[in-house]
PDB file of C-alpha atoms in Angstrom:
ATOM      1  CA  GLY A   1     129.710 143.790  10.142  1.00  0.00           C
ATOM      2  CA  ASP A   2     133.365 144.415  10.797  1.00  0.00           C
ATOM      3  CA  SER A   3     134.369 145.164  14.373  1.00  0.00           C
ATOM      4  CA  VAL A   4     137.448 145.574  16.527  1.00  0.00           C
ATOM      5  CA  THR A   5     137.652 144.851  20.242  1.00  0.00           C
ATOM      6  CA  GLN A   6     140.456 146.263  22.355  1.00  0.00           C
ATOM      7  CA  MET A   7     141.249 145.734  26.004  1.00  0.00           C
ATOM      8  CA  GLU A   8     139.953 148.392  28.354  1.00  0.00           C
ATOM      9  CA  GLY A   9     142.391 150.902  29.714  1.00  0.00           C
ATOM     10  CA  PRO A  10     144.092 152.614  31.223  1.00  0.00           C
ATOM     11  CA  VAL A  11     147.142 150.395  31.352  1.00  0.00           C
ATOM     12  CA  THR A  12     149.728 151.602  33.854  1.00  0.00           C
ATOM     13  CA  LEU A  13     153.257 150.191  33.693  1.00  0.00           C
ATOM     14  CA  SER A  14     156.619 150.978  35.139  1.00  0.00           C
ATOM     15  CA  GLU A  15     159.405 151.900  32.755  1.00  0.00           C
ATOM     16  CA  GLU A  16     161.108 148.867  31.189  1.00  0.00           C
ATOM     17  CA  ALA A  17     158.074 146.630  31.789  1.00  0.00           C
ATOM     18  CA  PHE A  18     156.673 144.373  29.065  1.00  0.00           C
ATOM     19  CA  LEU A  19     153.599 145.648  27.263  1.00  0.00           C
ATOM     20  CA  THR A  20     150.731 143.751  25.699  1.00  0.00           C
ATOM     21  CA  ILE A  21     147.575 145.431  24.435  1.00  0.00           C
ATOM     22  CA  ASN A  22     145.049 142.914  23.181  1.00  0.00           C
ATOM     23  CA  CYS A  23     143.109 143.390  19.972  1.00  0.00           C
ATOM     24  CA  THR A  24     140.696 140.969  18.333  1.00  0.00           C
ATOM     25  CA  TYR A  25     138.610 141.506  15.258  1.00  0.00           C
ATOM     26  CA  THR A  26     135.596 140.268  13.368  1.00  0.00           C
ATOM     27  CA  ALA A  27     135.623 140.715   9.622  1.00  0.00           C
ATOM     28  CA  THR A  28     134.649 139.116   6.367  1.00  0.00           C
ATOM     29  CA  GLY A  29     137.450 138.249   4.040  1.00  0.00           C
ATOM     30  CA  TYR A  30     141.040 139.095   4.820  1.00  0.00           C
ATOM     31  CA  PRO A  31     141.383 142.631   6.136  1.00  0.00           C
ATOM     32  CA  SER A  32     144.561 144.574   6.719  1.00  0.00           C
ATOM     33  CA  LEU A  33     145.278 145.325  10.367  1.00  0.00           C
ATOM     34  CA  PHE A  34     146.795 148.451  11.877  1.00  0.00           C
ATOM     35  CA  TRP A  35     147.887 150.024  15.112  1.00  0.00           C
ATOM     36  CA  TYR A  36     147.634 153.788  15.380  1.00  0.00           C
ATOM     37  CA  VAL A  37     149.033 155.834  18.263  1.00  0.00           C
ATOM     38  CA  GLN A  38     147.934 159.206  19.601  1.00  0.00           C
ATOM     39  CA  TYR A  39     150.436 161.079  21.756  1.00  0.00           C
ATOM     40  CA  PRO A  40     149.118 163.780  24.103  1.00  0.00           C
ATOM     41  CA  GLY A  41     147.940 166.831  22.216  1.00  0.00           C
ATOM     42  CA  GLU A  42     148.550 165.296  18.803  1.00  0.00           C
ATOM     43  CA  GLY A  43     146.587 163.522  16.096  1.00  0.00           C
ATOM     44  CA  LEU A  44     146.610 159.795  15.410  1.00  0.00           C
ATOM     45  CA  GLN A  45     149.529 158.428  13.476  1.00  0.00           C
ATOM     46  CA  LEU A  46     150.185 155.020  12.000  1.00  0.00           C
ATOM     47  CA  LEU A  47     152.419 152.886  14.222  1.00  0.00           C
ATOM     48  CA  LEU A  48     152.525 149.605  12.304  1.00  0.00           C
ATOM     49  CA  LYS A  49     150.522 147.420   9.974  1.00  0.00           C
ATOM     50  CA  ALA A  50     150.128 143.873   8.660  1.00  0.00           C
ATOM     51  CA  THR A  51     148.373 143.012   5.445  1.00  0.00           C
ATOM     52  CA  LYS A  52     148.071 139.207   5.558  1.00  0.00           C
ATOM     53  CA  ALA A  53     148.018 136.283   7.952  1.00  0.00           C
ATOM     54  CA  ASP A  54     151.244 135.621   9.874  1.00  0.00           C
ATOM     55  CA  ASP A  55     152.692 138.994   8.878  1.00  0.00           C
ATOM     56  CA  LYS A  56     154.456 140.811  11.686  1.00  0.00           C
ATOM     57  CA  GLY A  57     154.335 144.588  11.727  1.00  0.00           C
ATOM     58  CA  SER A  58     157.008 146.399  13.696  1.00  0.00           C
ATOM     59  CA  ASN A  59     158.069 149.961  14.436  1.00  0.00           C
ATOM     60  CA  LYS A  60     159.810 151.805  17.294  1.00  0.00           C
ATOM     61  CA  GLY A  61     160.234 148.535  19.243  1.00  0.00           C
ATOM     62  CA  PHE A  62     156.528 147.683  18.973  1.00  0.00           C
ATOM     63  CA  GLU A  63     155.403 144.486  17.261  1.00  0.00           C
ATOM     64  CA  ALA A  64     152.114 142.863  16.320  1.00  0.00           C
ATOM     65  CA  THR A  65     151.462 139.614  14.473  1.00  0.00           C
ATOM     66  CA  TYR A  66     148.407 139.017  12.318  1.00  0.00           C
ATOM     67  CA  ARG A  67     146.882 135.797  13.714  1.00  0.00           C
ATOM     68  CA  LYS A  68     144.082 134.589  11.477  1.00  0.00           C
ATOM     69  CA  GLU A  69     143.361 131.483  13.567  1.00  0.00           C
ATOM     70  CA  THR A  70     142.653 133.557  16.674  1.00  0.00           C
ATOM     71  CA  THR A  71     141.524 136.717  14.787  1.00  0.00           C
ATOM     72  CA  SER A  72     143.948 138.741  16.854  1.00  0.00           C
ATOM     73  CA  PHE A  73     146.544 141.475  16.396  1.00  0.00           C
ATOM     74  CA  HIS A  74     147.998 142.065  19.844  1.00  0.00           C
ATOM     75  CA  LEU A  75     150.475 144.907  20.308  1.00  0.00           C
ATOM     76  CA  GLU A  76     153.668 144.124  22.254  1.00  0.00           C
ATOM     77  CA  LYS A  77     156.799 145.903  23.357  1.00  0.00           C
ATOM     78  CA  GLY A  78     159.560 144.364  25.393  1.00  0.00           C
ATOM     79  CA  SER A  79     160.551 147.418  27.401  1.00  0.00           C
ATOM     80  CA  VAL A  80     158.327 150.476  27.536  1.00  0.00           C
ATOM     81  CA  GLN A  81     159.532 154.022  28.111  1.00  0.00           C
ATOM     82  CA  VAL A  82     157.809 157.039  29.605  1.00  0.00           C
ATOM     83  CA  SER A  83     157.700 158.492  26.091  1.00  0.00           C
ATOM     84  CA  ASP A  84     155.435 155.600  25.019  1.00  0.00           C
ATOM     85  CA  SER A  85     152.596 157.034  27.123  1.00  0.00           C
ATOM     86  CA  ALA A  86     149.792 157.532  24.624  1.00  0.00           C
ATOM     87  CA  VAL A  87     146.487 156.133  23.419  1.00  0.00           C
ATOM     88  CA  TYR A  88     146.759 153.124  21.102  1.00  0.00           C
ATOM     89  CA  PHE A  89     144.080 152.262  18.538  1.00  0.00           C
ATOM     90  CA  CYS A  90     143.707 148.962  16.746  1.00  0.00           C
ATOM     91  CA  ALA A  91     142.024 149.182  13.352  1.00  0.00           C
ATOM     92  CA  LEU A  92     141.102 147.022  10.399  1.00  0.00           C
ATOM     93  CA  GLY A  93     140.498 147.882   6.793  1.00  0.00           C
ATOM     94  CA  GLY A  94     140.555 146.599   3.272  1.00  0.00           C
ATOM     95  CA  THR A  95     141.853 148.124   0.098  1.00  0.00           C
ATOM     96  CA  GLY A  96     138.753 150.208  -0.420  1.00  0.00           C
ATOM     97  CA  THR A  97     137.906 153.654   0.845  1.00  0.00           C
ATOM     98  CA  ALA A  98     138.535 154.871   4.364  1.00  0.00           C
ATOM     99  CA  SER A  99     134.834 154.379   5.060  1.00  0.00           C
ATOM    100  CA  LYS A 100     135.800 150.764   5.617  1.00  0.00           C
ATOM    101  CA  LEU A 101     138.490 151.550   8.181  1.00  0.00           C
ATOM    102  CA  THR A 102     137.109 150.277  11.497  1.00  0.00           C
ATOM    103  CA  PHE A 103     138.730 151.458  14.727  1.00  0.00           C
ATOM    104  CA  GLY A 104     138.765 149.982  18.196  1.00  0.00           C
ATOM    105  CA  THR A 105     137.936 152.117  21.210  1.00  0.00           C
ATOM    106  CA  GLY A 106     141.550 152.917  22.047  1.00  0.00           C
ATOM    107  CA  THR A 107     143.670 151.892  25.042  1.00  0.00           C
ATOM    108  CA  ARG A 108     145.448 154.507  27.131  1.00  0.00           C
ATOM    109  CA  LEU A 109     148.949 153.561  28.256  1.00  0.00           C
ATOM    110  CA  GLN A 110     150.618 155.385  31.125  1.00  0.00           C
ATOM    111  CA  VAL A 111     154.268 154.593  31.811  1.00  0.00           C
ATOM    112  CA  THR A 112     155.798 155.770  35.085  1.00  0.00           C
ATOM    113  CA  LEU A 113     159.389 155.984  36.297  1.00  0.00           C
TER     114      LEU A 113
ATOM    115  CA  ASN B   1     155.464 170.875   8.868  1.00  0.00           C
ATOM    116  CA  ALA B   2     151.937 171.799   9.926  1.00  0.00           C
ATOM    117  CA  GLY B   3     150.304 168.666   8.459  1.00  0.00           C
ATOM    118  CA  VAL B   4     146.577 168.650   9.274  1.00  0.00           C
ATOM    119  CA  THR B   5     145.357 171.634  11.265  1.00  0.00           C
ATOM    120  CA  GLN B   6     141.989 171.731  12.983  1.00  0.00           C
ATOM    121  CA  THR B   7     140.293 174.729  14.568  1.00  0.00           C
ATOM    122  CA  PRO B   8     139.057 175.292  17.158  1.00  0.00           C
ATOM    123  CA  LYS B   9     140.599 172.874  19.650  1.00  0.00           C
ATOM    124  CA  PHE B  10     137.746 173.282  22.126  1.00  0.00           C
ATOM    125  CA  GLN B  11     134.180 174.541  21.740  1.00  0.00           C
ATOM    126  CA  VAL B  12     131.107 174.686  23.940  1.00  0.00           C
ATOM    127  CA  LEU B  13     127.719 175.185  22.295  1.00  0.00           C
ATOM    128  CA  LYS B  14     124.158 175.439  23.478  1.00  0.00           C
ATOM    129  CA  THR B  15     121.546 173.143  21.961  1.00  0.00           C
ATOM    130  CA  GLY B  16     120.343 174.574  18.661  1.00  0.00           C
ATOM    131  CA  GLN B  17     123.401 176.691  17.966  1.00  0.00           C
ATOM    132  CA  SER B  18     125.339 176.228  14.762  1.00  0.00           C
ATOM    133  CA  MET B  19     129.048 176.131  14.136  1.00  0.00           C
ATOM    134  CA  THR B  20     131.652 175.065  11.614  1.00  0.00           C
ATOM    135  CA  LEU B  21     134.741 173.037  12.377  1.00  0.00           C
ATOM    136  CA  GLN B  22     137.619 173.933  10.132  1.00  0.00           C
ATOM    137  CA  CYS B  23     140.280 171.607   8.753  1.00  0.00           C
ATOM    138  CA  ALA B  24     143.194 172.376   6.472  1.00  0.00           C
ATOM    139  CA  GLN B  25     146.085 170.272   5.232  1.00  0.00           C
ATOM    140  CA  ASP B  26     149.263 171.475   3.605  1.00  0.00           C
ATOM    141  CA  MET B  27     150.424 168.145   2.162  1.00  0.00           C
ATOM    142  CA  ASN B  28     148.592 168.444  -1.183  1.00  0.00           C
ATOM    143  CA  HIS B  29     146.493 165.401  -0.307  1.00  0.00           C
ATOM    144  CA  ASN B  30     143.537 164.453  -2.477  1.00  0.00           C
ATOM    145  CA  SER B  31     141.258 162.864   0.127  1.00  0.00           C
ATOM    146  CA  MET B  32     139.986 164.273   3.409  1.00  0.00           C
ATOM    147  CA  TYR B  33     137.809 162.844   6.189  1.00  0.00           C
ATOM    148  CA  TRP B  34     135.876 163.750   9.304  1.00  0.00           C
ATOM    149  CA  TYR B  35     135.614 161.260  12.191  1.00  0.00           C
ATOM    150  CA  ARG B  36     134.061 161.477  15.615  1.00  0.00           C
ATOM    151  CA  GLN B  37     135.230 159.654  18.719  1.00  0.00           C
ATOM    152  CA  ASP B  38     132.931 158.916  21.632  1.00  0.00           C
ATOM    153  CA  PRO B  39     133.707 157.309  25.005  1.00  0.00           C
ATOM    154  CA  GLY B  40     133.733 153.535  24.732  1.00  0.00           C
ATOM    155  CA  MET B  41     133.507 153.618  20.947  1.00  0.00           C
ATOM    156  CA  GLY B  42     136.013 153.694  18.172  1.00  0.00           C
ATOM    157  CA  LEU B  43     136.392 156.449  15.629  1.00  0.00           C
ATOM    158  CA  ARG B  44     133.400 156.623  13.305  1.00  0.00           C
ATOM    159  CA  LEU B  45     133.472 158.199   9.872  1.00  0.00           C
ATOM    160  CA  ILE B  46     131.045 161.103   9.401  1.00  0.00           C
ATOM    161  CA  TYR B  47     131.820 162.298   5.877  1.00  0.00           C
ATOM    162  CA  TYR B  48     134.692 162.070   3.480  1.00  0.00           C
ATOM    163  CA  SER B  49     135.858 163.729   0.312  1.00  0.00           C
ATOM    164  CA  ALA B  50     137.750 161.473  -2.056  1.00  0.00           C
ATOM    165  CA  SER B  51     138.828 164.399  -4.197  1.00  0.00           C
ATOM    166  CA  GLU B  52     138.284 168.116  -4.559  1.00  0.00           C
ATOM    167  CA  GLY B  53     134.681 168.787  -5.504  1.00  0.00           C
ATOM    168  CA  THR B  54     133.237 165.533  -4.158  1.00  0.00           C
ATOM    169  CA  THR B  55     131.824 164.547  -0.785  1.00  0.00           C
ATOM    170  CA  ASP B  56     130.229 161.335   0.459  1.00  0.00           C
ATOM    171  CA  LYS B  57     128.481 160.141   3.592  1.00  0.00           C
ATOM    172  CA  GLY B  58     130.231 157.911   6.027  1.00  0.00           C
ATOM    173  CA  GLU B  59     128.827 155.830   8.842  1.00  0.00           C
ATOM    174  CA  VAL B  60     127.189 158.607  10.917  1.00  0.00           C
ATOM    175  CA  PRO B  61     126.345 161.626   8.691  1.00  0.00           C
ATOM    176  CA  ASN B  62     123.026 162.707  10.239  1.00  0.00           C
ATOM    177  CA  GLY B  63     123.078 166.206  11.677  1.00  0.00           C
ATOM    178  CA  TYR B  64     126.200 167.253   9.763  1.00  0.00           C
ATOM    179  CA  ASN B  65     127.094 168.898   6.492  1.00  0.00           C
ATOM    180  CA  VAL B  66     130.484 169.265   4.871  1.00  0.00           C
ATOM    181  CA  SER B  67     132.149 171.476   2.304  1.00  0.00           C
ATOM    182  CA  ARG B  68     135.313 170.716   0.395  1.00  0.00           C
ATOM    183  CA  LEU B  69     136.194 174.355  -0.163  1.00  0.00           C
ATOM    184  CA  ASN B  70     139.327 173.609  -2.155  1.00  0.00           C
ATOM    185  CA  LYS B  71     142.003 170.957  -2.136  1.00  0.00           C
ATOM    186  CA  ARG B  72     143.383 172.163   1.199  1.00  0.00           C
ATOM    187  CA  GLU B  73     140.233 172.712   3.228  1.00  0.00           C
ATOM    188  CA  PHE B  74     137.372 170.488   4.370  1.00  0.00           C
ATOM    189  CA  SER B  75     134.880 171.931   6.847  1.00  0.00           C
ATOM    190  CA  LEU B  76     132.252 170.223   8.984  1.00  0.00           C
ATOM    191  CA  ARG B  77     129.091 172.129   9.898  1.00  0.00           C
ATOM    192  CA  LEU B  78     126.584 171.476  12.636  1.00  0.00           C
ATOM    193  CA  GLU B  79     123.433 173.407  11.682  1.00  0.00           C
ATOM    194  CA  SER B  80     121.554 172.824  14.938  1.00  0.00           C
ATOM    195  CA  ALA B  81     123.742 171.272  17.591  1.00  0.00           C
ATOM    196  CA  ALA B  82     122.362 168.545  19.852  1.00  0.00           C
ATOM    197  CA  PRO B  83     123.804 167.041  23.054  1.00  0.00           C
ATOM    198  CA  SER B  84     124.295 163.767  21.136  1.00  0.00           C
ATOM    199  CA  GLN B  85     126.907 165.577  19.065  1.00  0.00           C
ATOM    200  CA  THR B  86     129.137 166.081  22.089  1.00  0.00           C
ATOM    201  CA  SER B  87     132.299 164.332  20.957  1.00  0.00           C
ATOM    202  CA  VAL B  88     135.893 164.683  19.864  1.00  0.00           C
ATOM    203  CA  TYR B  89     136.127 165.357  16.145  1.00  0.00           C
ATOM    204  CA  PHE B  90     139.132 164.378  14.045  1.00  0.00           C
ATOM    205  CA  CYS B  91     139.949 165.504  10.569  1.00  0.00           C
ATOM    206  CA  ALA B  92     142.253 163.357   8.439  1.00  0.00           C
ATOM    207  CA  SER B  93     143.746 163.452   4.985  1.00  0.00           C
ATOM    208  CA  SER B  94     145.249 160.971   2.570  1.00  0.00           C
ATOM    209  CA  PRO B  95     147.382 161.391  -0.548  1.00  0.00           C
ATOM    210  CA  VAL B  96     145.558 158.692  -2.488  1.00  0.00           C
ATOM    211  CA  GLN B  97     142.613 159.550  -4.712  1.00  0.00           C
ATOM    212  CA  GLY B  98     139.763 157.149  -5.285  1.00  0.00           C
ATOM    213  CA  GLU B  99     140.717 153.784  -3.848  1.00  0.00           C
ATOM    214  CA  VAL B 100     142.350 154.732  -0.563  1.00  0.00           C
ATOM    215  CA  VAL B 101     145.228 152.860   0.967  1.00  0.00           C
ATOM    216  CA  ASN B 102     143.969 153.070   4.497  1.00  0.00           C
ATOM    217  CA  GLU B 103     147.290 153.333   6.274  1.00  0.00           C
ATOM    218  CA  LYS B 104     148.109 156.618   4.620  1.00  0.00           C
ATOM    219  CA  LEU B 105     145.764 158.594   6.857  1.00  0.00           C
ATOM    220  CA  PHE B 106     147.205 161.692   8.516  1.00  0.00           C
ATOM    221  CA  PHE B 107     145.165 163.029  11.425  1.00  0.00           C
ATOM    222  CA  GLY B 108     144.712 166.426  13.004  1.00  0.00           C
ATOM    223  CA  SER B 109     144.893 166.812  16.779  1.00  0.00           C
ATOM    224  CA  GLY B 110     141.141 166.939  17.263  1.00  0.00           C
ATOM    225  CA  THR B 111     138.372 169.319  18.326  1.00  0.00           C
ATOM    226  CA  GLN B 112     136.647 168.679  21.627  1.00  0.00           C
ATOM    227  CA  LEU B 113     133.012 169.789  21.310  1.00  0.00           C
ATOM    228  CA  SER B 114     130.493 169.958  24.127  1.00  0.00           C
ATOM    229  CA  VAL B 115     126.818 170.664  23.455  1.00  0.00           C
ATOM    230  CA  LEU B 116     124.854 171.668  26.526  1.00  0.00           C
TER     231      LEU B 116
END
């Protein structure tokens, strides 16, 4: 079945450091790929998405490229801020119901001054 | 904007007790969902309601019941709580009816439930 594997956290970085959170997936067909973010005390919210191979999703300085050849969707940001401290979830899904939305385990990011 | 509101935020139960987790959204969304999140695992779908008056099982429905009370509210009930149900529960909603565009999920802030 479909699955998503994320790197274990927590990830601790200094402000302005480069961020990479790895995400790989296993799926049949050509799923859409997503990154959700959960800030402290809040619900998950969509950060970015990519719907086909080689698409790059971007938002708030974060980017992720849909790599079909490596089945990956790594999240990157060139210069993190303290306000980026949150839990990041990689997810995959098709165009069907949300029952087919598969989440990774989440990676906690802590950014310090 | 309140968005998706879940109550309570924290709850401790004894094995065998029952309780209902409440969820309400004020965005006039058609579809609503209940997920659970466990350490080392992703979010797993418990039940969902694609539209008012309908409910369907997700990946892990055993031990739970749901009620779509009206378009705004979707409750999750544990009839006889077990330690295996210790988890963080998330409610979500989506504006799309039927075939759901997955990215349009709006989540509540979660309920942390401990069953002793």
